[in-house]
């Protein structure tokens, strides 16, 4: 078998390249090298071990698509489709579905059918998804002879075959606008994809499953679709396939090449868990905080279920984010300079809607920060890292650890880790910061083990209050501190790492849970989320 060398990772060569529309999504969390090698369908011997599968269905839209396939393809009503899904789960043909995901699926199916069930132009479901294919008579510069492109969504065609329609699925229409390149590639797949005779007209819609809102992305003839692809999509696809920039992150958990990735930092034993039998996941301080409140909350957030925006973007949370954004901008500005008390009254410039009271309080907190700004003693821009994305592979637990310090700065050749918190009260709680804030325990473990470089670094917790700032110094080279951090870190991870069910833990925290709407133990069924009604999409 022939092999190719891609930036140090030996991989098996392939004559076929296959790209999915999702790879074109504009996201800083995607790894270009992962997408490129996935498109080339390369494999690493080090990553060829059998994948450890989660006990629960891990693709939140999977049950939604399965139910619609039965409704549209087999003519059953929605209730019977859910019963059939249950039978498949009982027979071991499908993985169990978390109750929260099931509640979301019921809402999504009903919303989708309501959005399209009354359309005038009857479109026939196409259950075999279209795939654009191109075959070359000889290998090209990439060593490929076959190309394929897919687009995930619901496919339909008019009864006479002259119109094809692709419905792309999203939670909400507001966030994450599709790029022109994405739309052009989707148009190519619909216009020239197999199977079936080519259509005369192409339509691409985007539907939000939260409220049934529908957006038209493209509606024109086949010639226009092909021209759009040539102008906007072809070059982008080429860049995707050829890009070998390594960008470690959440995708490392599902990447077969991660064991050989030159950019992924190794940190065996970091979390204090020695168990590689569990499914490979990503872990961060956010997972820890959410799981501590409620295992179901953490799981449903990890599945990207729609959130209650009134809770997620409440006044206190938005004020805190606005202050962090302002400080981030100041710390990243060149030339490097410390923050000052000269804060404009209209300091918030990140598009958040803050009340006059929150604007005034935020301004006060920012001015307090100037008293303890770490850049007072830093003058070299290379000695400052503002909110860097750090990624570590803990092979002992088979976990990818994600962490984003508020600020790293160098002092006497060693990195200092600063976390900044904002609160609206001067009341102080007597809590262990290593337990309260998992990222501090992680910071102690990383700096104490020299994983950020040599020297005697430290960890700092800055708390900004209306009455003034507090600054807590944590020495990661003190044995007692390191032992306490290790215990706290392992306690944050152990139960989550072993959990397969992520059951709800009802309590007062439900009132401030962003995904309580989908939880069977939540505060109540949302308006319009009654029993599943039989229905069929036309």
Short mmCIF file of C-alpha atoms in Angstrom, two decimals:
data_model
loop_
_atom_site.label_atom_id
_atom_site.label_comp_id
_atom_site.label_asym_id
_atom_site.label_seq_id
_atom_site.Cartn_x
_atom_site.Cartn_y
_atom_site.Cartn_z
CA UNK A 1 0.00 0.00 0.00
CA UNK A 2 1.30 3.43 -0.87
CA UNK A 3 1.59 6.16 1.75
CA UNK A 4 1.64 9.93 1.74
CA UNK A 5 3.27 12.21 4.29
CA UNK A 6 1.16 15.07 5.65
CA UNK A 7 3.16 17.25 8.06
CA UNK A 8 4.70 14.34 9.88
CA UNK A 9 1.68 12.04 10.04
CA UNK A 10 2.01 8.91 7.87
CA UNK A 11 -1.36 8.08 6.35
CA UNK A 12 -2.67 5.59 3.84
CA UNK A 13 -3.25 7.17 0.44
CA UNK A 14 -6.64 7.01 -1.24
CA UNK A 15 -7.83 7.57 -4.78
CA UNK A 16 -11.07 9.14 -3.54
CA UNK A 17 -11.81 12.43 -1.80
CA UNK A 18 -15.17 12.97 -0.11
CA UNK A 19 -16.28 16.27 1.43
CA UNK A 20 -19.39 17.02 3.48
CA UNK A 21 -21.07 20.42 3.56
CA UNK A 22 -20.53 20.65 7.32
CA UNK A 23 -16.77 20.87 6.78
CA UNK A 24 -17.28 24.30 5.22
CA UNK A 25 -18.96 25.77 8.29
CA UNK A 26 -17.08 28.85 9.44
CA UNK A 27 -15.98 27.90 12.93
CA UNK A 28 -12.84 28.56 14.90
CA UNK A 29 -13.45 25.23 16.62
CA UNK A 30 -12.88 23.12 13.50
CA UNK A 31 -9.44 21.70 12.73
CA UNK A 32 -8.49 22.24 9.06
CA UNK A 33 -6.03 19.33 9.07
CA UNK A 34 -8.66 17.00 10.52
CA UNK A 35 -11.18 18.00 7.84
CA UNK A 36 -8.60 17.67 5.06
CA UNK A 37 -7.50 14.22 6.14
CA UNK A 38 -11.07 13.10 6.77
CA UNK A 39 -11.91 14.20 3.22
CA UNK A 40 -8.98 12.19 1.91
CA UNK A 41 -10.18 9.30 4.10
CA UNK A 42 -6.72 8.75 5.49
CA UNK A 43 -6.07 6.58 8.52
CA UNK A 44 -3.27 6.33 11.05
CA UNK A 45 -2.14 3.00 12.41
CA UNK A 46 -1.97 4.60 15.84
CA UNK A 47 -5.62 5.59 15.60
CA UNK A 48 -6.97 2.36 14.20
CA UNK A 49 -8.17 0.93 17.53
CA UNK A 50 -11.85 0.13 17.87
CA UNK A 51 -13.86 3.22 18.74
CA UNK A 52 -15.49 3.20 22.17
CA UNK A 53 -19.17 4.07 21.71
CA UNK A 54 -21.25 6.06 24.19
CA UNK A 55 -24.16 4.20 25.80
CA UNK A 56 -26.58 6.97 24.77
CA UNK A 57 -27.23 8.18 21.23
CA UNK A 58 -24.63 10.92 20.83
CA UNK A 59 -26.00 12.65 17.71
CA UNK A 60 -28.87 14.82 18.94
CA UNK A 61 -30.44 15.16 15.48
CA UNK A 62 -30.26 11.42 14.80
CA UNK A 63 -33.64 10.56 16.41
CA UNK A 64 -35.24 13.53 14.61
CA UNK A 65 -34.06 12.24 11.24
CA UNK A 66 -35.07 8.65 12.08
CA UNK A 67 -38.62 9.70 13.04
CA UNK A 68 -39.05 11.79 9.88
CA UNK A 69 -37.70 8.95 7.73
CA UNK A 70 -40.46 6.73 9.10
CA UNK A 71 -43.16 9.40 8.80
CA UNK A 72 -42.21 10.42 5.27
CA UNK A 73 -40.88 7.12 3.96
CA UNK A 74 -43.22 4.60 5.54
CA UNK A 75 -46.36 6.67 5.96
CA UNK A 76 -46.73 6.10 9.71
CA UNK A 77 -47.90 8.82 12.08
CA UNK A 78 -45.53 10.42 14.54
CA UNK A 79 -46.70 8.50 17.60
CA UNK A 80 -46.21 5.18 15.84
CA UNK A 81 -42.79 6.32 14.63
CA UNK A 82 -41.75 6.95 18.24
CA UNK A 83 -43.07 3.54 19.26
CA UNK A 84 -41.07 1.93 16.45
CA UNK A 85 -37.96 3.80 17.58
CA UNK A 86 -38.53 2.41 21.07
CA UNK A 87 -38.81 -1.11 19.64
CA UNK A 88 -35.54 -0.67 17.76
CA UNK A 89 -33.85 0.51 20.96
CA UNK A 90 -35.24 -2.45 22.91
CA UNK A 91 -33.95 -4.82 20.21
CA UNK A 92 -30.50 -3.26 20.34
CA UNK A 93 -30.69 -1.82 16.82
CA UNK A 94 -30.47 1.76 18.09
CA UNK A 95 -28.80 3.24 21.14
CA UNK A 96 -31.02 4.59 23.96
CA UNK A 97 -32.00 8.24 23.71
CA UNK A 98 -31.68 10.56 26.69
CA UNK A 99 -35.09 11.75 27.89
CA UNK A 100 -34.06 15.35 27.29
CA UNK A 101 -33.06 14.59 23.70
CA UNK A 102 -36.34 12.70 23.26
CA UNK A 103 -38.32 15.74 24.47
CA UNK A 104 -36.36 17.96 22.07
CA UNK A 105 -36.96 15.48 19.23
CA UNK A 106 -40.71 15.50 19.87
CA UNK A 107 -40.74 19.29 19.73
CA UNK A 108 -38.49 19.42 16.65
CA UNK A 109 -40.57 16.88 14.69
CA UNK A 110 -43.85 18.63 15.49
CA UNK A 111 -42.37 22.04 14.65
CA UNK A 112 -40.96 20.78 11.35
CA UNK A 113 -44.22 19.17 10.27
CA UNK A 114 -46.16 22.28 11.21
CA UNK A 115 -43.76 24.44 9.17
CA UNK A 116 -44.04 22.36 5.99
CA UNK A 117 -47.26 20.40 6.37
CA UNK A 118 -49.43 23.14 4.82
CA UNK A 119 -47.29 24.07 1.82
CA UNK A 120 -49.14 24.42 -1.50
CA UNK A 121 -46.50 22.85 -3.71
CA UNK A 122 -46.47 19.16 -2.82
CA UNK A 123 -42.89 18.00 -2.56
CA UNK A 124 -42.12 14.29 -2.43
CA UNK A 125 -39.58 13.11 0.17
CA UNK A 126 -36.34 11.71 -1.24
CA UNK A 127 -34.93 9.35 1.36
CA UNK A 128 -31.76 8.43 -0.55
CA UNK A 129 -29.64 11.53 -0.10
CA UNK A 130 -28.06 13.18 -3.10
CA UNK A 131 -24.32 12.94 -3.59
CA UNK A 132 -22.34 14.82 -6.20
CA UNK A 133 -19.70 12.62 -7.84
CA UNK A 134 -16.95 13.28 -10.34
CA UNK A 135 -14.61 10.70 -11.83
CA UNK A 136 -11.28 11.55 -13.47
CA UNK A 137 -9.65 9.35 -16.08
CA UNK A 138 -6.27 9.69 -14.34
CA UNK A 139 -4.97 10.74 -10.93
CA UNK A 140 -4.69 14.46 -10.39
CA UNK A 141 -2.10 16.39 -8.37
CA UNK A 142 -3.70 15.14 -5.15
CA UNK A 143 -3.46 11.53 -6.30
CA UNK A 144 -7.26 11.33 -6.57
CA UNK A 145 -9.46 9.98 -9.34
CA UNK A 146 -12.83 10.28 -7.60
CA UNK A 147 -14.48 13.19 -5.83
CA UNK A 148 -17.74 13.20 -3.88
CA UNK A 149 -19.67 15.91 -2.02
CA UNK A 150 -22.59 15.40 0.36
CA UNK A 151 -25.00 17.80 2.08
CA UNK A 152 -26.82 16.71 5.24
CA UNK A 153 -30.48 17.66 5.45
CA UNK A 154 -33.96 16.68 4.31
CA UNK A 155 -34.28 16.10 0.55
CA UNK A 156 -37.43 16.59 -1.58
CA UNK A 157 -38.40 16.69 -5.24
CA UNK A 158 -41.50 17.70 -7.14
CA UNK A 159 -43.63 14.87 -8.49
CA UNK A 160 -42.38 15.54 -12.04
CA UNK A 161 -38.74 15.76 -10.92
CA UNK A 162 -38.25 19.27 -12.28
CA UNK A 163 -37.67 20.81 -8.84
CA UNK A 164 -35.33 19.65 -6.10
CA UNK A 165 -35.35 21.06 -2.60
CA UNK A 166 -32.83 20.66 0.24
CA UNK A 167 -33.88 21.70 3.73
CA UNK A 168 -30.92 22.40 5.99
CA UNK A 169 -31.61 21.95 9.69
CA UNK A 170 -30.65 24.36 12.48
CA UNK A 171 -31.79 25.05 16.01
CA UNK A 172 -32.23 28.79 15.37
CA UNK A 173 -31.80 30.98 12.31
CA UNK A 174 -30.11 33.88 14.09
CA UNK A 175 -26.71 32.39 14.90
CA UNK A 176 -24.08 31.09 12.51
CA UNK A 177 -25.04 32.45 9.11
CA UNK A 178 -24.28 30.18 6.17
CA UNK A 179 -21.43 31.43 4.01
CA UNK A 180 -21.83 31.92 0.27
CA UNK A 181 -19.38 29.04 -0.21
CA UNK A 182 -21.63 26.72 1.83
CA UNK A 183 -24.70 27.73 -0.13
CA UNK A 184 -22.90 27.28 -3.46
CA UNK A 185 -21.67 23.78 -2.57
CA UNK A 186 -25.14 22.79 -1.36
CA UNK A 187 -26.55 24.11 -4.64
CA UNK A 188 -24.12 21.93 -6.60
CA UNK A 189 -25.12 18.81 -4.69
CA UNK A 190 -28.82 19.47 -5.27
CA UNK A 191 -28.36 20.45 -8.92
CA UNK A 192 -26.04 17.66 -10.02
CA UNK A 193 -26.17 15.04 -7.28
CA UNK A 194 -27.10 11.40 -7.77
CA UNK A 195 -29.33 9.42 -7.79
CA UNK A 196 -32.12 10.59 -10.03
CA UNK A 197 -32.43 12.64 -13.21
CA UNK A 198 -31.11 16.22 -13.02
CA UNK A 199 -33.72 18.85 -12.13
CA UNK A 200 -34.46 22.15 -13.82
CA UNK A 201 -34.69 24.18 -10.64
CA UNK A 202 -32.98 24.11 -7.26
CA UNK A 203 -34.21 25.43 -3.94
CA UNK A 204 -32.30 25.43 -0.65
CA UNK A 205 -34.12 26.29 2.55
CA UNK A 206 -33.00 26.53 6.13
CA UNK A 207 -35.46 25.64 8.87
CA UNK A 208 -35.18 26.42 12.58
CA UNK A 209 -36.50 23.58 14.71
CA UNK A 210 -37.10 25.80 17.74
CA UNK A 211 -39.85 27.87 16.15
CA UNK A 212 -40.32 26.60 12.58
CA UNK A 213 -38.91 29.74 10.96
CA UNK A 214 -37.88 29.12 7.35
CA UNK A 215 -35.26 31.02 5.36
CA UNK A 216 -34.68 30.71 1.62
CA UNK A 217 -30.96 30.52 0.82
CA UNK A 218 -31.16 29.77 -2.90
CA UNK A 219 -34.02 29.44 -5.41
CA UNK A 220 -33.02 29.44 -9.06
CA UNK A 221 -32.38 27.26 -12.09
CA UNK A 222 -29.67 24.63 -12.37
CA UNK A 223 -27.44 26.80 -14.53
CA UNK A 224 -27.38 29.50 -11.85
CA UNK A 225 -26.57 26.89 -9.20
CA UNK A 226 -23.61 25.60 -11.19
CA UNK A 227 -22.34 29.12 -11.91
CA UNK A 228 -22.56 29.98 -8.21
CA UNK A 229 -20.50 26.93 -7.34
CA UNK A 230 -17.81 27.77 -9.91
CA UNK A 231 -17.59 31.33 -8.62
CA UNK A 232 -17.88 30.79 -4.86
CA UNK A 233 -17.48 27.15 -3.91
CA UNK A 234 -14.90 25.40 -6.05
CA UNK A 235 -11.84 27.26 -4.77
CA UNK A 236 -13.04 26.98 -1.16
CA UNK A 237 -13.36 23.21 -1.49
CA UNK A 238 -9.85 23.00 -2.89
CA UNK A 239 -8.48 25.00 0.03
CA UNK A 240 -10.30 22.73 2.47
CA UNK A 241 -8.85 19.54 1.02
CA UNK A 242 -5.31 20.95 0.87
CA UNK A 243 -5.23 22.73 4.24
CA UNK A 244 -3.02 20.98 6.80
CA UNK A 245 -3.12 23.62 9.54
CA UNK A 246 -3.40 21.83 12.87
CA UNK A 247 -5.85 23.48 15.25
CA UNK A 248 -6.28 21.33 18.37
CA UNK A 249 -9.67 21.52 20.05
CA UNK A 250 -12.86 19.62 20.55
CA UNK A 251 -12.46 17.71 17.28
CA UNK A 252 -9.42 15.92 18.75
CA UNK A 253 -11.76 13.64 20.73
CA UNK A 254 -13.12 12.08 17.55
CA UNK A 255 -9.99 12.23 15.41
CA UNK A 256 -8.31 8.90 14.69
CA UNK A 257 -5.08 10.75 13.96
CA UNK A 258 -4.92 12.53 17.34
CA UNK A 259 -2.39 10.04 18.81
CA UNK A 260 0.11 11.17 16.15
CA UNK A 261 -0.89 14.84 15.90
CA UNK A 262 2.19 17.07 16.25
CA UNK A 263 0.17 19.99 17.65
CA UNK A 264 -1.73 18.18 20.42
CA UNK A 265 0.06 18.53 23.76
CA UNK A 266 0.43 15.32 25.80
CA UNK A 267 -0.44 15.37 29.50
CA UNK A 268 -0.95 11.81 30.76
CA UNK A 269 -2.33 11.70 34.29
CA UNK A 270 -3.36 15.37 34.26
CA UNK A 271 -6.85 14.71 35.64
CA UNK A 272 -5.87 11.96 38.06
CA UNK A 273 -8.03 9.30 36.38
CA UNK A 274 -6.45 6.06 35.13
CA UNK A 275 -9.17 4.43 33.06
CA UNK A 276 -9.01 4.13 29.27
CA UNK A 277 -12.09 1.89 29.03
CA UNK A 278 -14.51 4.81 28.85
CA UNK A 279 -15.58 6.56 25.62
CA UNK A 280 -13.20 9.30 24.55
CA UNK A 281 -14.61 12.75 25.33
CA UNK A 282 -13.60 16.35 25.81
CA UNK A 283 -13.57 17.85 29.30
CA UNK A 284 -13.38 21.43 30.45
CA UNK A 285 -14.14 23.44 33.56
CA UNK A 286 -17.51 24.24 32.00
CA UNK A 287 -18.39 20.53 31.92
CA UNK A 288 -17.42 20.29 35.59
CA UNK A 289 -19.54 23.24 36.70
CA UNK A 290 -22.58 22.11 34.74
CA UNK A 291 -22.29 18.50 35.90
CA UNK A 292 -21.99 19.65 39.51
CA UNK A 293 -25.32 21.45 39.16
CA UNK A 294 -27.01 18.58 37.31
CA UNK A 295 -25.68 15.73 35.14
CA UNK A 296 -28.59 16.12 32.70
CA UNK A 297 -27.84 19.80 32.26
CA UNK A 298 -24.23 19.09 31.32
CA UNK A 299 -25.24 16.35 28.89
CA UNK A 300 -27.94 18.38 27.14
CA UNK A 301 -25.62 21.37 26.80
CA UNK A 302 -22.98 19.06 25.33
CA UNK A 303 -25.56 17.87 22.79
CA UNK A 304 -26.11 21.49 21.71
CA UNK A 305 -29.82 21.48 22.50
CA UNK A 306 -31.46 24.92 22.26
CA UNK A 307 -31.09 27.02 25.37
CA UNK A 308 -33.35 29.47 27.18
CA UNK A 309 -31.78 32.74 26.05
CA UNK A 310 -33.40 34.73 28.88
CA UNK A 311 -31.35 32.66 31.34
CA UNK A 312 -28.17 32.28 29.29
CA UNK A 313 -28.07 35.99 28.47
CA UNK A 314 -29.50 37.38 31.72
CA UNK A 315 -28.38 40.83 32.95
CA UNK A 316 -25.68 39.65 35.37
CA UNK A 317 -24.22 37.15 32.90
CA UNK A 318 -24.17 39.70 30.08
CA UNK A 319 -22.56 42.32 32.32
CA UNK A 320 -19.83 39.83 33.22
CA UNK A 321 -19.24 38.91 29.58
CA UNK A 322 -19.11 42.59 28.62
CA UNK A 323 -16.49 43.34 31.28
CA UNK A 324 -14.42 40.35 30.16
CA UNK A 325 -14.66 41.43 26.53
CA UNK A 326 -13.51 44.95 27.40
CA UNK A 327 -10.54 43.68 29.41
CA UNK A 328 -9.65 41.20 26.69
CA UNK A 329 -9.50 44.01 24.15
CA UNK A 330 -7.39 46.19 26.41
CA UNK A 331 -4.94 43.40 27.26
CA UNK A 332 -4.54 42.41 23.59
CA UNK A 333 -3.99 45.97 22.37
CA UNK A 334 -0.58 47.03 21.07
CA UNK A 335 1.66 48.44 22.34
CA UNK A 336 1.27 46.51 25.60
CA UNK A 337 0.10 48.81 28.37
CA UNK A 338 -1.69 48.41 31.70
CA UNK A 339 -5.36 49.21 32.10
CA UNK A 340 -6.23 52.61 33.57
CA UNK A 341 -9.18 54.09 35.45
CA UNK A 342 -9.99 56.19 32.38
CA UNK A 343 -13.02 54.16 31.25
CA UNK A 344 -15.56 55.84 28.95
CA UNK A 345 -19.18 55.87 30.03
CA UNK A 346 -20.07 54.06 26.80
CA UNK A 347 -17.40 51.41 27.39
CA UNK A 348 -19.50 48.47 26.16
CA UNK A 349 -18.91 48.03 22.41
CA UNK A 350 -19.64 44.33 21.94
CA UNK A 351 -23.31 44.68 20.97
CA UNK A 352 -24.76 43.64 24.34
CA UNK A 353 -27.84 45.44 25.64
CA UNK A 354 -26.95 46.51 29.16
CA UNK A 355 -29.12 48.64 31.38
CA UNK A 356 -27.81 51.99 32.61
CA UNK A 357 -27.33 50.38 36.03
CA UNK A 358 -25.26 47.51 34.61
CA UNK A 359 -23.24 49.89 32.45
CA UNK A 360 -22.39 51.95 35.53
CA UNK A 361 -21.53 48.89 37.63
CA UNK A 362 -19.44 47.39 34.82
CA UNK A 363 -17.51 50.66 34.50
CA UNK A 364 -16.83 50.63 38.23
CA UNK A 365 -15.57 47.03 38.08
CA UNK A 366 -13.27 47.83 35.16
CA UNK A 367 -11.81 50.80 37.04
CA UNK A 368 -11.18 48.54 40.03
CA UNK A 369 -9.34 46.14 37.73
CA UNK A 370 -6.82 48.88 36.94
CA UNK A 371 -5.59 48.63 40.54
CA UNK A 372 -4.45 45.03 40.01
CA UNK A 373 -3.94 44.86 36.24
CA UNK A 374 -1.03 42.45 35.69
CA UNK A 375 0.26 44.41 32.71
CA UNK A 376 1.63 47.05 35.07
CA UNK A 377 4.83 45.00 35.09
CA UNK A 378 4.77 43.60 31.54
CA UNK A 379 6.08 45.57 28.57
CA UNK A 380 6.78 42.88 25.96
CA UNK A 381 3.82 41.73 23.88
CA UNK A 382 5.36 38.25 23.58
CA UNK A 383 4.99 37.90 27.34
CA UNK A 384 1.19 38.21 27.17
CA UNK A 385 -1.33 35.62 25.96
CA UNK A 386 -4.94 36.78 26.09
CA UNK A 387 -7.55 34.03 26.43
CA UNK A 388 -5.45 31.39 24.63
CA UNK A 389 -7.07 28.07 23.73
CA UNK A 390 -5.02 25.35 25.44
CA UNK A 391 -5.62 21.70 24.58
CA UNK A 392 -4.09 18.67 26.29
CA UNK A 393 -4.45 14.95 25.68
CA UNK A 394 -4.71 13.00 28.94
CA UNK A 395 -4.05 9.50 27.61
CA UNK A 396 -4.51 7.90 31.04
CA UNK A 397 -8.18 8.92 31.11
CA UNK A 398 -8.52 9.08 27.30
CA UNK A 399 -9.85 12.63 27.58
CA UNK A 400 -9.09 15.78 25.62
CA UNK A 401 -8.83 18.65 28.09
CA UNK A 402 -9.85 22.12 26.93
CA UNK A 403 -9.04 25.24 28.91
CA UNK A 404 -8.99 28.95 28.15
CA UNK A 405 -7.23 31.12 30.75
CA UNK A 406 -8.42 34.70 30.96
CA UNK A 407 -4.80 35.82 30.78
CA UNK A 408 -1.30 34.35 30.81
CA UNK A 409 1.58 36.72 31.40
CA UNK A 410 5.28 36.19 32.03
CA UNK A 411 7.05 37.34 35.14
CA UNK A 412 10.73 36.56 35.69
CA UNK A 413 10.59 34.04 32.83
CA UNK A 414 7.65 32.04 34.21
CA UNK A 415 3.98 32.09 33.18
CA UNK A 416 1.40 33.47 35.60
CA UNK A 417 -2.22 32.34 35.10
CA UNK A 418 -4.83 35.05 35.90
CA UNK A 419 -8.55 34.29 36.17
CA UNK A 420 -10.91 37.24 36.57
CA UNK A 421 -14.41 37.00 38.05
CA UNK A 422 -17.02 39.73 38.36
CA UNK A 423 -19.72 39.85 41.02
CA UNK A 424 -22.43 42.39 41.76
CA UNK A 425 -22.14 42.21 45.54
CA UNK A 426 -19.49 42.85 48.17
CA UNK A 427 -20.61 39.78 50.12
CA UNK A 428 -17.83 37.21 50.36
CA UNK A 429 -18.38 33.46 50.54
CA UNK A 430 -15.97 31.26 52.44
CA UNK A 431 -15.36 28.65 49.74
CA UNK A 432 -12.24 26.87 48.53
CA UNK A 433 -11.42 28.47 45.15
CA UNK A 434 -9.95 25.19 43.87
CA UNK A 435 -13.32 23.53 44.43
CA UNK A 436 -15.44 26.49 43.37
CA UNK A 437 -13.52 27.09 40.13
CA UNK A 438 -12.30 23.89 38.42
CA UNK A 439 -10.08 25.87 36.05
CA UNK A 440 -7.96 26.99 39.02
CA UNK A 441 -7.32 23.39 40.05
CA UNK A 442 -6.41 22.63 36.45
CA UNK A 443 -4.11 25.68 36.33
CA UNK A 444 -2.28 24.48 39.45
CA UNK A 445 -1.84 21.01 37.95
CA UNK A 446 -0.51 22.38 34.65
CA UNK A 447 1.89 24.97 36.04
CA UNK A 448 3.01 22.74 38.89
CA UNK A 449 3.95 19.99 36.43
CA UNK A 450 5.81 22.43 34.19
CA UNK A 451 3.42 21.89 31.27
CA UNK A 452 3.42 25.61 30.42
CA UNK A 453 7.18 25.88 30.59
CA UNK A 454 9.78 26.21 33.30
CA UNK A 455 10.18 28.69 36.12
CA UNK A 456 8.24 29.33 39.30
CA UNK A 457 4.87 30.41 37.93
CA UNK A 458 1.72 30.96 39.93
CA UNK A 459 -2.06 31.12 39.69
CA UNK A 460 -4.07 34.26 40.48
CA UNK A 461 -7.79 34.74 41.12
CA UNK A 462 -8.97 38.31 40.65
CA UNK A 463 -12.50 39.05 41.86
CA UNK A 464 -13.96 42.42 40.93
CA UNK A 465 -16.61 43.69 43.35
CA UNK A 466 -18.42 47.03 43.62
CA UNK A 467 -16.31 47.91 46.67
CA UNK A 468 -12.96 46.98 45.14
CA UNK A 469 -10.86 44.08 43.82
CA UNK A 470 -9.71 40.96 45.63
CA UNK A 471 -6.58 39.14 44.45
CA UNK A 472 -5.85 35.63 45.68
CA UNK A 473 -2.39 34.16 44.98
CA UNK A 474 -2.07 30.38 44.65
CA UNK A 475 1.38 28.78 44.64
CA UNK A 476 1.36 25.58 42.53
CA UNK A 477 4.75 24.55 43.90
CA UNK A 478 3.55 24.17 47.47
CA UNK A 479 2.96 20.48 48.18
CA UNK A 480 -0.25 21.06 50.11
CA UNK A 481 -1.69 23.25 47.34
CA UNK A 482 -0.82 20.74 44.63
CA UNK A 483 -2.37 17.90 46.65
CA UNK A 484 -5.54 19.91 47.24
CA UNK A 485 -5.75 20.84 43.54
CA UNK A 486 -5.24 17.22 42.53
CA UNK A 487 -8.04 16.07 44.84
CA UNK A 488 -10.38 18.80 43.62
CA UNK A 489 -9.61 18.10 39.98
CA UNK A 490 -10.18 14.36 40.31
CA UNK A 491 -13.42 15.01 42.22
CA UNK A 492 -14.56 17.28 39.39
CA UNK A 493 -13.91 14.57 36.79
CA UNK A 494 -14.46 11.13 38.35
CA UNK A 495 -18.28 10.84 38.44
CA UNK A 496 -18.69 12.56 35.05
CA UNK A 497 -16.09 10.27 33.47
CA UNK A 498 -17.93 7.15 34.68
CA UNK A 499 -21.45 8.37 33.89
CA UNK A 500 -23.43 6.74 31.09
CA UNK A 501 -26.95 8.00 31.86
CA UNK A 502 -26.67 11.65 32.98
CA UNK A 503 -29.85 11.62 35.01
CA UNK A 504 -31.47 14.87 36.21
CA UNK A 505 -30.77 16.13 39.70
CA UNK A 506 -33.82 18.33 40.42
CA UNK A 507 -33.48 21.19 42.85
CA UNK A 508 -33.45 24.98 43.12
CA UNK A 509 -30.92 25.13 40.28
CA UNK A 510 -33.66 24.11 37.82
CA UNK A 511 -34.97 27.69 37.92
CA UNK A 512 -31.74 28.93 36.32
CA UNK A 513 -31.13 25.99 33.97
CA UNK A 514 -30.90 26.96 30.30
CA UNK A 515 -32.10 23.53 29.08
CA UNK A 516 -34.81 22.83 31.68
CA UNK A 517 -37.37 23.07 28.88
CA UNK A 518 -36.25 19.68 27.57
CA UNK A 519 -35.77 18.02 30.94
CA UNK A 520 -38.45 15.57 32.22
CA UNK A 521 -37.66 16.83 35.73
CA UNK A 522 -37.69 20.48 34.73
CA UNK A 523 -40.00 23.19 36.11
CA UNK A 524 -42.73 22.49 33.59
CA UNK A 525 -43.70 21.69 30.03
CA UNK A 526 -43.27 24.74 27.78
CA UNK A 527 -46.14 26.33 25.98
CA UNK A 528 -46.98 24.47 22.81
CA UNK A 529 -45.14 21.33 23.88
CA UNK A 530 -48.16 19.12 24.46
CA UNK A 531 -48.64 15.56 23.25
CA UNK A 532 -47.17 14.55 19.91
CA UNK A 533 -49.79 15.03 17.25
CA UNK A 534 -50.05 12.61 14.31
CA UNK A 535 -49.00 14.22 11.08
CA UNK A 536 -47.27 13.80 7.76
CA UNK A 537 -45.14 16.26 5.82
CA UNK A 538 -46.14 16.81 2.24
#
